[in-house]
Coordinates of C-alpha atoms in Angstrom, one line a residue:
M770 CA 53.4 20.4 8.0
T771 CA 52.2 18.5 4.9
R772 CA 50.9 15.1 5.1
A773 CA 50.8 12.9 2.0
I774 CA 47.6 11.6 0.5
R775 CA 47.6 8.0 -0.2
R776 CA 44.2 6.8 -0.1
A777 CA 41.0 8.7 -0.6
L778 CA 37.2 7.7 0.2
I779 CA 34.7 9.5 -2.1
S780 CA 31.0 9.3 -1.4
V781 CA 28.8 12.1 -2.6
S782 CA 25.1 13.0 -3.4
D783 CA 26.0 15.9 -5.4
K784 CA 28.2 14.3 -8.2
S785 CA 29.2 17.8 -9.6
G786 CA 33.1 17.7 -10.4
V787 CA 33.6 14.4 -8.7
V788 CA 34.6 12.5 -11.6
E789 CA 37.3 14.9 -12.7
L790 CA 38.5 15.0 -9.1
A791 CA 38.5 11.1 -8.8
R792 CA 40.4 10.8 -12.2
A793 CA 43.1 13.3 -11.1
L794 CA 43.6 11.9 -7.7
A795 CA 44.0 8.2 -9.4
G796 CA 46.5 9.9 -11.8
L797 CA 48.6 10.9 -8.8
G798 CA 48.7 7.1 -7.7
I799 CA 46.0 7.7 -5.0
E800 CA 44.0 4.8 -4.2
I801 CA 40.1 5.4 -4.5
L802 CA 37.5 3.9 -2.2
S803 CA 33.9 4.8 -2.9
T804 CA 30.3 3.8 -2.1
G805 CA 27.1 2.9 -4.1
G806 CA 26.3 5.2 -7.0
T807 CA 29.5 7.3 -6.7
A808 CA 31.5 4.1 -7.3
K809 CA 29.3 3.0 -10.0
L810 CA 29.7 6.4 -11.8
L811 CA 33.5 6.4 -11.3
A812 CA 33.9 3.0 -12.7
Q813 CA 31.7 3.8 -15.7
Q814 CA 34.0 6.7 -16.3
G815 CA 37.1 4.5 -16.2
V816 CA 38.4 5.4 -12.8
A817 CA 40.0 2.6 -10.8
V818 CA 37.9 2.2 -7.7
T819 CA 37.3 0.0 -4.8
E820 CA 33.9 -0.6 -3.4
V821 CA 33.6 0.3 0.4
S822 CA 31.9 -3.2 0.9
D823 CA 34.9 -4.9 -0.6
H824 CA 37.2 -2.8 1.5
T825 CA 35.2 -3.5 4.7
R826 CA 34.4 -7.2 3.8
F827 CA 30.9 -6.2 5.0
P828 CA 28.0 -5.9 2.5
E829 CA 25.8 -2.7 2.2
M830 CA 22.5 -3.5 4.3
L831 CA 19.2 -1.9 5.2
D832 CA 18.6 -0.4 1.7
G833 CA 22.2 1.2 1.9
R834 CA 21.5 2.8 5.3
V835 CA 24.5 0.8 6.7
K836 CA 27.6 0.9 4.4
T837 CA 30.4 3.1 5.9
L838 CA 29.4 2.8 9.6
H839 CA 32.2 0.4 10.0
P840 CA 35.5 0.2 12.1
S841 CA 37.4 -0.2 8.8
I842 CA 36.2 3.3 7.8
H843 CA 36.0 5.2 11.1
G844 CA 39.3 3.5 12.4
G845 CA 41.0 4.6 9.1
L846 CA 39.7 8.2 9.7
L847 CA 40.1 8.5 13.5
A848 CA 43.6 6.8 13.9
R849 CA 46.1 9.6 15.0
R850 CA 49.0 9.1 12.6
E851 CA 51.4 10.8 15.3
L852 CA 50.4 8.1 17.9
D853 CA 52.3 4.8 17.5
A854 CA 49.5 3.1 19.7
H855 CA 46.8 4.2 17.4
M856 CA 48.7 3.1 14.1
Q857 CA 49.6 -0.4 15.8
A858 CA 45.8 -0.8 16.7
I859 CA 44.5 -0.2 13.3
A860 CA 47.3 -2.3 11.8
A861 CA 46.4 -5.4 14.3
H862 CA 42.9 -5.2 12.8
G863 CA 44.0 -4.9 9.2
I864 CA 42.8 -1.3 8.8
V865 CA 44.5 1.2 6.8
P866 CA 44.6 5.0 7.0
I867 CA 42.2 6.9 5.0
D868 CA 43.9 10.5 4.2
L869 CA 41.3 12.2 2.1
L870 CA 37.6 12.1 2.6
V871 CA 35.2 13.6 0.0
V872 CA 31.6 13.7 1.1
N873 CA 28.5 15.8 0.5
L874 CA 25.2 15.0 2.0
Y875 CA 21.7 14.0 1.0
P876 CA 19.8 16.9 -0.2
F877 CA 17.6 17.2 2.9
E878 CA 17.0 21.2 2.4
A879 CA 16.1 20.7 -1.2
T880 CA 13.7 17.8 -0.4
V881 CA 11.8 19.5 2.4
A882 CA 11.5 22.7 0.2
R883 CA 9.3 20.7 -2.4
A884 CA 5.6 21.4 -1.5
E885 CA 4.8 17.8 -2.2
C886 CA 7.3 16.6 0.4
T887 CA 6.1 14.1 3.0
L888 CA 7.5 13.3 6.4
E889 CA 8.7 9.9 5.0
D890 CA 10.5 11.7 2.1
A891 CA 12.2 14.0 4.6
I892 CA 13.2 11.0 6.8
E893 CA 14.8 9.2 4.0
N894 CA 16.9 12.2 3.1
I895 CA 18.4 12.5 6.5
D896 CA 22.0 11.2 5.9
I897 CA 23.8 9.3 8.7
G898 CA 26.8 7.8 7.4
G899 CA 27.9 10.9 5.7
P900 CA 27.8 13.1 8.7
A901 CA 29.4 10.4 10.8
M902 CA 32.4 10.2 8.3
V903 CA 32.6 14.1 8.0
R904 CA 32.8 14.1 11.9
S905 CA 35.6 11.6 12.2
G906 CA 37.6 13.0 9.4
A907 CA 37.4 16.7 10.8
K908 CA 37.9 15.7 14.1
N909 CA 41.2 13.9 13.1
W910 CA 42.1 17.0 10.9
R911 CA 45.9 16.6 11.5
G912 CA 45.8 13.3 9.6
V913 CA 42.8 13.6 7.2
G914 CA 41.6 16.2 4.7
V915 CA 37.8 16.6 4.4
L916 CA 36.1 17.9 1.3
T917 CA 32.4 18.7 1.8
D918 CA 31.9 21.1 -1.2
A919 CA 32.7 20.8 -4.9
A920 CA 34.0 24.4 -4.7
Q921 CA 36.8 23.2 -2.6
Y922 CA 38.0 20.5 -5.2
A923 CA 40.2 22.6 -7.3
G924 CA 42.1 24.3 -4.6
A925 CA 42.9 20.8 -2.6
L926 CA 43.7 19.2 -6.0
A927 CA 46.2 21.9 -6.8
E928 CA 47.9 21.7 -3.4
I929 CA 48.2 17.8 -3.7
R930 CA 49.7 18.0 -7.1
E931 CA 52.3 20.5 -6.0
T932 CA 53.1 19.1 -2.6
G933 CA 52.0 15.5 -2.5
G934 CA 49.6 16.4 0.2
L935 CA 47.7 18.9 2.3
S936 CA 49.3 21.3 4.9
D937 CA 48.1 21.6 8.6
A938 CA 46.6 24.9 7.7
T939 CA 44.5 23.7 4.6
R940 CA 43.3 20.6 6.6
F941 CA 42.4 22.7 9.4
A942 CA 40.4 25.1 7.3
L943 CA 38.8 22.2 5.6
A944 CA 37.8 20.8 9.0
V945 CA 36.3 23.9 10.3
A946 CA 34.1 24.1 7.0
A947 CA 33.1 20.4 7.3
F948 CA 31.8 21.0 10.9
N949 CA 30.0 24.3 9.8
A950 CA 28.5 22.1 7.0
I951 CA 27.3 19.4 9.5
A952 CA 25.9 22.2 11.9
N953 CA 23.9 23.7 9.1
Y954 CA 22.7 20.3 7.9
D955 CA 21.6 19.3 11.6
G956 CA 20.0 22.9 11.8
A957 CA 17.8 22.2 8.8
I958 CA 16.5 19.0 10.2
S959 CA 15.8 20.5 13.6
D960 CA 14.1 23.4 11.7
Y961 CA 12.0 21.1 9.7
L962 CA 11.0 18.4 12.2
S963 CA 10.4 21.0 15.0
S964 CA 7.9 22.9 12.7
L965 CA 5.5 19.9 12.1
R966 CA 2.3 20.2 13.6
P967 CA 0.2 16.9 14.9
D968 CA -1.8 17.3 11.4
G969 CA 1.1 17.1 9.4
T970 CA 1.1 20.7 8.4
R971 CA 4.2 23.0 9.1
S972 CA 4.2 26.0 11.3
E973 CA 6.0 29.2 10.2
F974 CA 7.8 29.2 13.6
P975 CA 9.4 25.9 14.6
G976 CA 9.7 24.9 18.1
Q977 CA 13.5 25.6 18.0
S978 CA 15.1 28.4 15.6
N979 CA 18.3 27.4 14.5
G980 CA 20.0 30.6 13.1
R981 CA 22.4 29.7 10.3
F982 CA 24.5 32.8 9.1
V983 CA 28.0 33.0 7.3
K984 CA 30.2 35.9 8.3
L985 CA 31.0 38.2 5.4
Q986 CA 33.5 40.5 7.1
D987 CA 34.7 41.9 10.5
L988 CA 33.7 45.6 10.7
R989 CA 35.8 48.3 12.3
Y990 CA 33.3 49.0 15.0
G991 CA 29.5 48.7 15.6
E992 CA 27.0 51.6 15.9
N993 CA 29.5 53.3 18.0
P994 CA 33.3 53.2 18.2
H995 CA 33.3 51.3 21.5
Q996 CA 31.2 48.5 20.1
R997 CA 32.7 45.5 18.3
A998 CA 30.9 44.2 15.2
A999 CA 30.7 41.8 12.1
F1000 CA 28.5 41.4 9.0
Y1001 CA 26.8 38.0 8.4
R1002 CA 24.6 36.7 5.7
D1003 CA 21.9 34.0 5.4
L1004 CA 23.2 30.5 4.5
H1005 CA 21.0 31.0 1.3
P1006 CA 20.9 34.6 0.6
A1007 CA 17.8 35.8 -1.4
P1008 CA 18.7 37.3 -5.0
G1009 CA 18.6 40.9 -5.0
S1010 CA 19.3 41.3 -1.1
L1011 CA 22.0 43.7 0.2
V1012 CA 24.5 40.7 1.2
T1013 CA 24.7 39.9 -2.6
A1014 CA 26.1 43.3 -3.2
R1015 CA 29.5 43.7 -5.1
Q1016 CA 31.5 46.7 -3.8
L1017 CA 33.2 48.4 -7.0
Q1018 CA 35.1 51.1 -5.1
G1019 CA 35.2 53.2 -1.7
K1020 CA 36.2 52.7 1.8
E1021 CA 35.3 49.7 3.8
L1022 CA 31.5 49.7 4.7
S1023 CA 30.7 50.5 8.5
Y1024 CA 27.9 49.0 10.7
N1025 CA 25.8 52.1 10.0
N1026 CA 26.5 52.3 6.3
I1027 CA 25.4 48.7 6.0
A1028 CA 22.1 49.2 8.2
D1029 CA 21.1 52.4 6.2
A1030 CA 22.1 50.8 2.9
D1031 CA 19.7 48.0 3.5
A1032 CA 16.7 50.4 4.4
A1033 CA 17.4 52.6 1.1
W1034 CA 17.7 49.1 -0.9
E1035 CA 14.6 47.5 0.4
C1036 CA 12.6 50.6 -0.1
V1037 CA 13.8 51.4 -3.6
K1038 CA 13.4 47.9 -5.1
S1039 CA 9.7 47.9 -4.2
F1040 CA 9.0 50.3 -6.9
D1041 CA 8.4 49.1 -10.5
T1042 CA 9.1 52.4 -12.2
P1043 CA 12.6 54.4 -12.1
A1044 CA 13.0 55.4 -8.6
C1045 CA 15.7 57.1 -6.1
V1046 CA 15.6 56.7 -2.2
I1047 CA 17.8 58.7 -0.1
V1048 CA 18.3 57.6 3.5
K1049 CA 19.6 59.2 6.6
H1050 CA 19.8 57.3 9.8
A1051 CA 17.5 54.6 8.7
N1052 CA 14.7 56.8 7.4
P1053 CA 14.0 58.0 4.0
C1054 CA 14.5 61.6 3.7
G1055 CA 13.7 61.7 -0.1
V1056 CA 12.0 59.4 -2.3
A1057 CA 10.9 60.1 -5.9
L1058 CA 10.0 58.6 -9.2
G1059 CA 11.4 59.9 -12.4
A1060 CA 11.7 59.4 -16.1
D1061 CA 15.3 57.9 -15.3
A1062 CA 17.8 57.5 -12.5
A1063 CA 19.1 61.2 -12.9
D1064 CA 15.5 62.7 -12.9
A1065 CA 14.4 60.4 -10.0
Y1066 CA 17.5 61.6 -8.0
S1067 CA 17.0 65.3 -8.6
R1068 CA 13.4 65.1 -7.4
A1069 CA 14.3 62.9 -4.4
F1070 CA 17.1 65.2 -3.5
R1071 CA 14.7 68.3 -3.4
T1072 CA 12.7 66.9 -0.6
D1073 CA 15.4 67.4 2.0
P1074 CA 19.0 68.5 0.8
T1075 CA 20.1 69.2 4.2
S1076 CA 19.5 65.6 5.5
A1077 CA 20.7 64.2 2.1
F1078 CA 24.3 65.4 2.9
G1079 CA 26.2 62.2 3.8
G1080 CA 23.2 60.0 3.1
I1081 CA 22.9 56.6 1.3
I1082 CA 21.4 56.8 -2.3
A1083 CA 19.6 53.7 -3.9
F1084 CA 18.4 53.4 -7.5
N1085 CA 16.4 50.6 -9.0
R1086 CA 17.6 51.5 -12.4
P1087 CA 21.2 51.5 -14.0
V1088 CA 23.2 54.6 -13.2
D1089 CA 24.5 56.6 -16.1
G1090 CA 27.1 59.5 -16.4
E1091 CA 24.3 62.0 -15.8
A1092 CA 23.0 60.6 -12.7
A1093 CA 26.5 59.9 -11.3
R1094 CA 27.5 63.7 -11.8
A1095 CA 24.5 64.7 -10.1
V1096 CA 25.1 62.7 -7.0
S1097 CA 28.7 63.5 -7.1
K1098 CA 28.0 67.2 -6.3
Q1099 CA 27.3 66.4 -2.8
F1100 CA 28.8 64.2 0.0
V1101 CA 27.5 60.8 -0.1
E1102 CA 28.4 57.7 1.8
V1103 CA 27.0 54.9 -0.1
V1104 CA 25.4 54.5 -3.7
L1105 CA 23.5 51.4 -4.6
A1106 CA 22.1 50.5 -8.1
P1107 CA 21.7 47.4 -10.3
S1108 CA 24.6 48.6 -12.5
Y1109 CA 26.7 51.4 -13.6
T1110 CA 27.7 52.6 -17.1
D1111 CA 31.4 53.0 -17.6
E1112 CA 31.1 56.8 -17.5
A1113 CA 29.3 56.5 -14.3
K1114 CA 32.0 54.4 -12.7
Q1115 CA 34.6 57.0 -14.1
V1116 CA 32.8 59.8 -12.6
F1117 CA 32.6 58.1 -9.1
S1118 CA 36.2 57.1 -9.3
A1119 CA 37.0 60.9 -8.5
K1120 CA 35.4 60.3 -5.3
A1121 CA 37.6 57.8 -3.8
N1122 CA 35.9 57.4 -0.4
A1123 CA 32.4 57.0 -1.8
R1124 CA 31.2 53.4 -1.5
V1125 CA 29.6 52.3 -4.7
L1126 CA 27.6 48.9 -4.5
E1127 CA 26.2 46.9 -7.5
I1128 CA 23.3 44.6 -6.6
P1129 CA 21.7 42.8 -9.7
L1130 CA 17.9 42.8 -9.4
D1131 CA 17.5 39.6 -11.5
G1132 CA 14.7 37.5 -10.4
V1133 CA 13.5 40.5 -8.3
R1134 CA 9.9 42.0 -9.2
P1135 CA 7.8 44.4 -7.1
D1136 CA 4.5 43.3 -8.6
G1137 CA 3.8 40.4 -5.9
A1138 CA 5.3 37.5 -8.2
T1139 CA 6.8 34.6 -6.4
D1140 CA 10.4 35.5 -7.4
W1141 CA 9.9 38.9 -6.0
E1142 CA 9.1 37.5 -2.7
R1143 CA 12.2 35.3 -2.8
G1144 CA 14.2 38.8 -3.2
R1145 CA 12.9 39.9 0.1
N1146 CA 13.5 39.0 3.7
A1147 CA 11.1 36.3 4.7
Q1148 CA 11.3 37.1 8.4
D1149 CA 12.5 39.8 10.7
V1150 CA 14.5 39.1 13.8
K1151 CA 15.1 41.4 16.7
R1152 CA 17.2 40.6 19.9
V1153 CA 15.3 41.4 23.2
G1154 CA 17.6 40.5 26.3
S1155 CA 18.2 36.8 26.2
G1156 CA 15.5 36.2 23.7
L1157 CA 14.3 36.6 20.1
L1158 CA 11.3 38.2 18.6
I1159 CA 10.7 36.6 15.1
Q1160 CA 7.9 37.9 12.7
S1161 CA 7.1 37.3 9.2
A1162 CA 8.5 40.4 7.3
D1163 CA 6.3 43.4 6.4
N1164 CA 5.9 42.4 2.7
R1165 CA 2.2 43.5 2.4
G1166 CA 1.5 45.4 -0.7
M1167 CA -1.6 47.5 -1.4
T1168 CA -3.5 48.1 -4.6
L1169 CA -6.2 50.7 -5.7
S1170 CA -8.9 48.0 -5.5
E1171 CA -8.2 47.5 -1.9
L1172 CA -8.6 51.2 -0.7
K1173 CA -11.7 52.2 0.9
V1174 CA -13.1 55.6 0.5
V1175 CA -14.4 56.8 3.7
T1176 CA -15.1 60.5 3.1
K1177 CA -17.8 62.4 1.1
R1178 CA -15.1 63.5 -1.3
A1179 CA -13.3 60.8 -3.2
P1180 CA -9.7 61.2 -4.4
T1181 CA -9.0 62.0 -7.8
E1182 CA -7.1 59.4 -10.2
A1183 CA -3.9 61.5 -9.6
Q1184 CA -4.4 61.8 -5.9
L1185 CA -4.9 57.8 -5.7
N1186 CA -1.6 57.2 -7.5
D1187 CA 0.2 59.8 -5.1
L1188 CA -1.6 58.1 -2.1
L1189 CA -0.3 54.7 -3.0
F1190 CA 3.1 56.1 -3.7
A1191 CA 3.1 57.9 -0.2
W1192 CA 1.8 54.6 1.3
R1193 CA 4.7 52.6 0.0
V1194 CA 7.2 55.1 1.3
A1195 CA 5.5 55.2 4.8
K1196 CA 6.3 51.7 5.3
Y1197 CA 9.9 52.2 5.4
V1198 CA 9.7 55.2 7.7
K1199 CA 10.2 54.8 11.5
S1200 CA 7.0 55.1 13.2
N1201 CA 5.1 57.3 14.0
A1202 CA 5.3 58.1 10.2
I1203 CA 3.9 60.9 8.4
V1204 CA 4.7 61.3 4.5
F1205 CA 3.7 64.3 2.4
C1206 CA 3.8 63.5 -1.3
G1207 CA 3.0 65.1 -4.7
D1208 CA 3.4 64.1 -8.2
G1209 CA 5.3 60.9 -7.4
M1210 CA 8.0 62.6 -4.8
T1211 CA 8.1 63.1 -1.1
L1212 CA 7.5 66.8 0.0
G1213 CA 8.1 66.4 3.8
V1214 CA 8.7 63.4 6.1
G1215 CA 8.2 63.1 9.7
A1216 CA 9.5 60.0 11.5
G1217 CA 10.2 58.4 14.9
Q1218 CA 8.2 60.7 16.9
M1219 CA 6.4 59.6 20.2
S1220 CA 3.2 61.3 19.0
R1221 CA 1.7 61.4 15.3
I1222 CA 0.9 65.0 15.7
D1223 CA 4.5 65.9 16.3
S1224 CA 5.4 63.6 13.2
A1225 CA 2.9 65.8 11.2
R1226 CA 4.4 69.1 12.4
I1227 CA 8.0 67.9 11.7
A1228 CA 7.0 66.8 8.2
S1229 CA 5.4 70.2 7.4
I1230 CA 8.4 71.9 8.7
K1231 CA 11.0 69.9 6.6
A1232 CA 8.8 70.8 3.5
A1233 CA 8.9 74.5 4.4
N1234 CA 12.6 74.4 5.0
A1235 CA 13.1 72.8 1.5
G1236 CA 10.9 75.3 0.1
L1237 CA 8.5 72.9 -1.1
Q1238 CA 4.7 73.8 -1.2
L1239 CA 2.2 71.3 0.5
A1240 CA -0.8 72.9 -1.0
G1241 CA -2.6 70.1 -2.8
S1242 CA -0.4 67.5 -1.5
V1243 CA -1.5 64.0 -0.2
V1244 CA -0.3 62.5 3.1
A1245 CA 0.3 58.9 4.4
S1246 CA 0.1 57.9 7.9
D1247 CA 1.5 54.6 8.8
A1248 CA -1.0 53.9 11.7
F1249 CA -4.4 55.4 12.4
F1250 CA -5.1 59.0 13.6
P1251 CA -6.0 58.6 17.3
F1252 CA -7.6 61.9 17.3
R1253 CA -8.4 64.8 14.8
D1254 CA -5.8 67.1 15.8
G1255 CA -3.0 65.4 13.5
L1256 CA -5.6 65.4 10.6
D1257 CA -6.1 69.1 11.2
V1258 CA -2.3 69.8 11.1
V1259 CA -2.0 68.2 7.8
A1260 CA -5.1 70.1 6.4
D1261 CA -3.8 73.4 7.9
V1262 CA -0.6 73.3 5.5
G1263 CA -2.6 72.5 2.5
A1264 CA -3.0 68.5 2.1
T1265 CA -6.1 67.4 0.3
A1266 CA -6.1 63.7 0.4
V1267 CA -4.9 61.2 3.2
I1268 CA -4.4 57.5 3.4
Q1269 CA -4.4 55.8 6.7
P1270 CA -5.1 52.3 8.1
G1271 CA -8.2 53.3 10.1
G1272 CA -9.2 51.2 13.1
S1273 CA -9.2 54.0 15.8
V1274 CA -12.1 54.0 18.2
R1275 CA -12.2 57.6 17.1
D1276 CA -12.3 57.0 13.3
E1277 CA -15.8 58.7 13.0
E1278 CA -14.5 61.8 14.5
V1279 CA -11.4 61.8 12.3
I1280 CA -13.7 61.3 9.1
A1281 CA -16.0 64.1 10.3
A1282 CA -13.0 66.3 10.4
A1283 CA -12.0 65.3 7.0
D1284 CA -15.3 66.1 5.6
E1285 CA -15.3 69.3 7.5
R1286 CA -11.9 70.2 5.8
G1287 CA -12.9 69.1 2.4
I1288 CA -10.2 66.3 2.5
A1289 CA -10.6 63.0 0.8
M1290 CA -9.6 60.0 2.9
V1291 CA -9.2 56.4 2.3
F1292 CA -8.5 53.5 4.8
T1293 CA -6.2 50.6 3.8
G1294 CA -7.1 48.3 6.6
V1295 CA -3.4 47.5 6.9
R1296 CA -0.8 49.0 9.4
H1297 CA 2.9 49.5 8.9
F1298 CA 4.5 50.3 12.1
R1299 CA 8.2 50.1 11.7
H1300 CA 10.3 50.4 15.2

């Protein structure tokens, strides 16, 4: 059923598009009510408008805190049009129906995001009248259309022009969006207020955590076919994150595709030179730097061609035709890159099932700048039973100046560069992680084992299976070697330098073993467990 729109109340903090909307509504013969700054703006722009205070015959008071909290407003929004008793009741009190409500709220989140924001600033930006009207209008969605976002204006206006009103389906969809907006607004207030300490500083972890996510899509199934799943994004996603991807071609993404693609993308965008990362079952099975995308892919693929079959391949540089042809020689589930040339798109089009994702890296830099941090997850969240584990994300980088040489032999400049490369890769490998590298590429990766020595053995076996020599290689360990046996394993296959956090009670034993084997070793003082 379509209900006619005869009267609209417009009260917005964000004035984007509101003049054009009001002018168009007025042109259709719809009466416009408005408040404060919005009414003043509309009048200045020549839109016929009635001030809410004139409509309610009650002046704004308390510095504008009380203006729409009035029976003439809420009666007009809440009266059910299909109930004679409701319509008679508002008529008896001289209240007229309000059919369209256009409201957006005080900018609370933008206010508290400012470093100089005080508690008083925050309190003054908690909207009261706006959410109250939105709740009233959305509750009575069968009679009222509620617009809470400028992005809704064009569609609603087009329907009103065509039909004279809004359909039940449209009004219900708008009501759902309105309640979601209110929930997000209240969640932001709760997050902020419950994060305040008595001294006025803010805790990173508020007293109540209000997760606010928007569903992107339902998935065919979860990690396994008997599990149900859906994909959500943060309410305010960071630039350069997987949820901002545009799928150019291929089948629908699966739960596992998304999880593995995120692992590959987070790893590859941490490099500031051309790089390629190949992920299988959440672990990098090949990572390399190169002169360009094609070169980086060729080198990454060499690490473990067997595991790369059916893998996820991510680039931090545009993919051209040469790189696309190389990737297309194997079975690939997902390809991710900042952009693709027309030739690359043409090449991939021949592999109809391959999922090709484009994720712009604008504003994302791996050199520690603020805009780079915005492009990374601020927190990691993991469900445990009926609870949550929340931690700050592992965004800790490492520079040459932070490395501590603990052995008699110091690494060469080339080894130091490879050690830092290996360390960066190890951060994205499931613990216990051992990563052999050389000349800017992985040579063997051992992941997810219960003991570090087994990870070291597996990494060396992987290298041998791929026909890669470990003589002269460097090794990264995501956590300390608890005994010298793991170090002996990597030394036996030819490693000449090791990077590890240190911090074991047996550090001296391990350092002595490194000196005995003629290996250079550096400590980072930082651990990178990934479970």
